XYZ file of C-alpha atoms in Angstrom:
127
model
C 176.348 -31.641 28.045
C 177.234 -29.294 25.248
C 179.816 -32.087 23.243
C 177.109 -34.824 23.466
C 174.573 -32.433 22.336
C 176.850 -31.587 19.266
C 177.870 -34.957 18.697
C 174.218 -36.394 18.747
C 173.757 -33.493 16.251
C 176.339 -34.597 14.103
C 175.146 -38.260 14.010
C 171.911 -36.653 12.427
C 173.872 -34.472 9.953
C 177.774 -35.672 9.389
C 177.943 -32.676 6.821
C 177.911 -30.006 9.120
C 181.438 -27.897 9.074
C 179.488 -25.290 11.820
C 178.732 -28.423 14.076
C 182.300 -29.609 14.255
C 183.700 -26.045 14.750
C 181.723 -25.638 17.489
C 182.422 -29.145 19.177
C 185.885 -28.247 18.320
C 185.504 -24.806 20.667
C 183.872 -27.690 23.401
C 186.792 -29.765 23.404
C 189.081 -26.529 23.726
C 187.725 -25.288 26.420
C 187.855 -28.494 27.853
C 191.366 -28.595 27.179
C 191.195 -31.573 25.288
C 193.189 -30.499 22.521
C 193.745 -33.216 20.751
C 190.525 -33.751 19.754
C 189.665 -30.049 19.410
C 191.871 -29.947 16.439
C 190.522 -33.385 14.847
C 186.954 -31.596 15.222
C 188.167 -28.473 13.523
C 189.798 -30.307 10.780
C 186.552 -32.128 9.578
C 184.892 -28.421 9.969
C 187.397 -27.697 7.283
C 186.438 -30.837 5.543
C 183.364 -30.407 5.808
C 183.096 -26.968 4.594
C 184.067 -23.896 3.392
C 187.369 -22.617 5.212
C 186.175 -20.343 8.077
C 188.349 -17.362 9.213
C 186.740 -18.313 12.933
C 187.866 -21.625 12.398
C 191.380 -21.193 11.702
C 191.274 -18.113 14.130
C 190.357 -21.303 16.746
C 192.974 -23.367 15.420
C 195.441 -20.206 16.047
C 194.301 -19.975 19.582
C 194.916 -23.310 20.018
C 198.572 -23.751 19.072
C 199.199 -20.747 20.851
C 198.146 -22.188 24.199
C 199.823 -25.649 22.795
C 203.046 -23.369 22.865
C 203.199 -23.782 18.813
C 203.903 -20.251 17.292
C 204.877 -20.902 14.101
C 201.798 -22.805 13.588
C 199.322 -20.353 15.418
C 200.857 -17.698 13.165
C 200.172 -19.236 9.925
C 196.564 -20.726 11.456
C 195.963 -16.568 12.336
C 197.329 -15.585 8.527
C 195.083 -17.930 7.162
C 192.471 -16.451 9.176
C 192.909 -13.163 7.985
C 193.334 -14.215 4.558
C 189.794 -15.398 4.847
C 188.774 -12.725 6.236
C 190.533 -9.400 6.487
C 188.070 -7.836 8.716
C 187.730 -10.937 11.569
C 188.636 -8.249 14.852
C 189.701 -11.194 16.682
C 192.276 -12.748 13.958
C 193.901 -9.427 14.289
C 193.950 -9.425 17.895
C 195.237 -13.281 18.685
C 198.010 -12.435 15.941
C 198.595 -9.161 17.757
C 198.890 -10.992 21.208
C 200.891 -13.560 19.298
C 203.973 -11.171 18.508
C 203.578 -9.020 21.295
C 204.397 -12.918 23.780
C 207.334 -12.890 21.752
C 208.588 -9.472 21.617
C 207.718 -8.107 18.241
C 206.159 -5.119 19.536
C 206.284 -3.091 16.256
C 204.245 -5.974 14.469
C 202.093 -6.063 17.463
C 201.250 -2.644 17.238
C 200.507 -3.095 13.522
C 197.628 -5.802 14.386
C 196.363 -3.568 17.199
C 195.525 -1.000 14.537
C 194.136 -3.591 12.111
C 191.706 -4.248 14.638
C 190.876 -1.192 15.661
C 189.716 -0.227 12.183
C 187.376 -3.334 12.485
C 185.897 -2.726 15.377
C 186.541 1.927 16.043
C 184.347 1.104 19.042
C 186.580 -0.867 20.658
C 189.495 1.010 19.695
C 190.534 1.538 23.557
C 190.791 -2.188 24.316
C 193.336 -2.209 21.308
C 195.495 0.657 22.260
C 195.384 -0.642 26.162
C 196.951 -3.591 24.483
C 199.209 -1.990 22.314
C 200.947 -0.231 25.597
């Protein structure tokens, strides 16, 4: 229901980068990744570089087993937007799958001076 809502939505407006982001999430969830990343794409082509976006695209080489590319989608993300929790979080989960527990740690505290409040899911992480 959602994707045909959001591609209806696009047929009325082709422009919109937050449409195909969020189609893009759809199709993820969906586990239809190949055409969550062709959505996410034309949000990028459509318009400005989101840090959520590329955060999404992160998430989404990560479960496609693709690290290198999930770590330069979460970089990207960050370099967008130094402050996105999550970014900081995926890219924490990121090198704590793959043992780089120091680096890990070093997101974990990232985010937790995003978001002090939820400075206890970041530590339970972190051990």
């Amino acid at each position: 229901m959602a994707i045909s809502c959001l591609q209806e939505s696009l047929k009325l407006d082709p422009t919109s980068g937050k449409s195909y982001y969020y189609l893009g999430r759809c199709f993820s969830v969906f586990g239809r990744a190949h055409d969550a990343f062709v959505a996410y794409r034309h949000s990028i082509d459509k318009s400005e570089s989101s840090a959520e976006t590329w955060c999404s695209i992160g998430v989404l080489y990560q479960q496609q087993q693709q690290p290198m590319d999930a770590l330069q989608a979460f970089v990207c993300a960050i370099q967008l937007d130094e402050k996105l929790y999550s970014a900081w979080i995926d890219l924490g989960l990121l090198y704590e799958h793959y043992f780089q527990f120091r680096d890990a740690l070093q997101c974990y505290r990232k985010a937790a001076e995003q978001k002090p409040g939820k400075c206890h899911a970041c530590l339970f992480f972190a051990l």
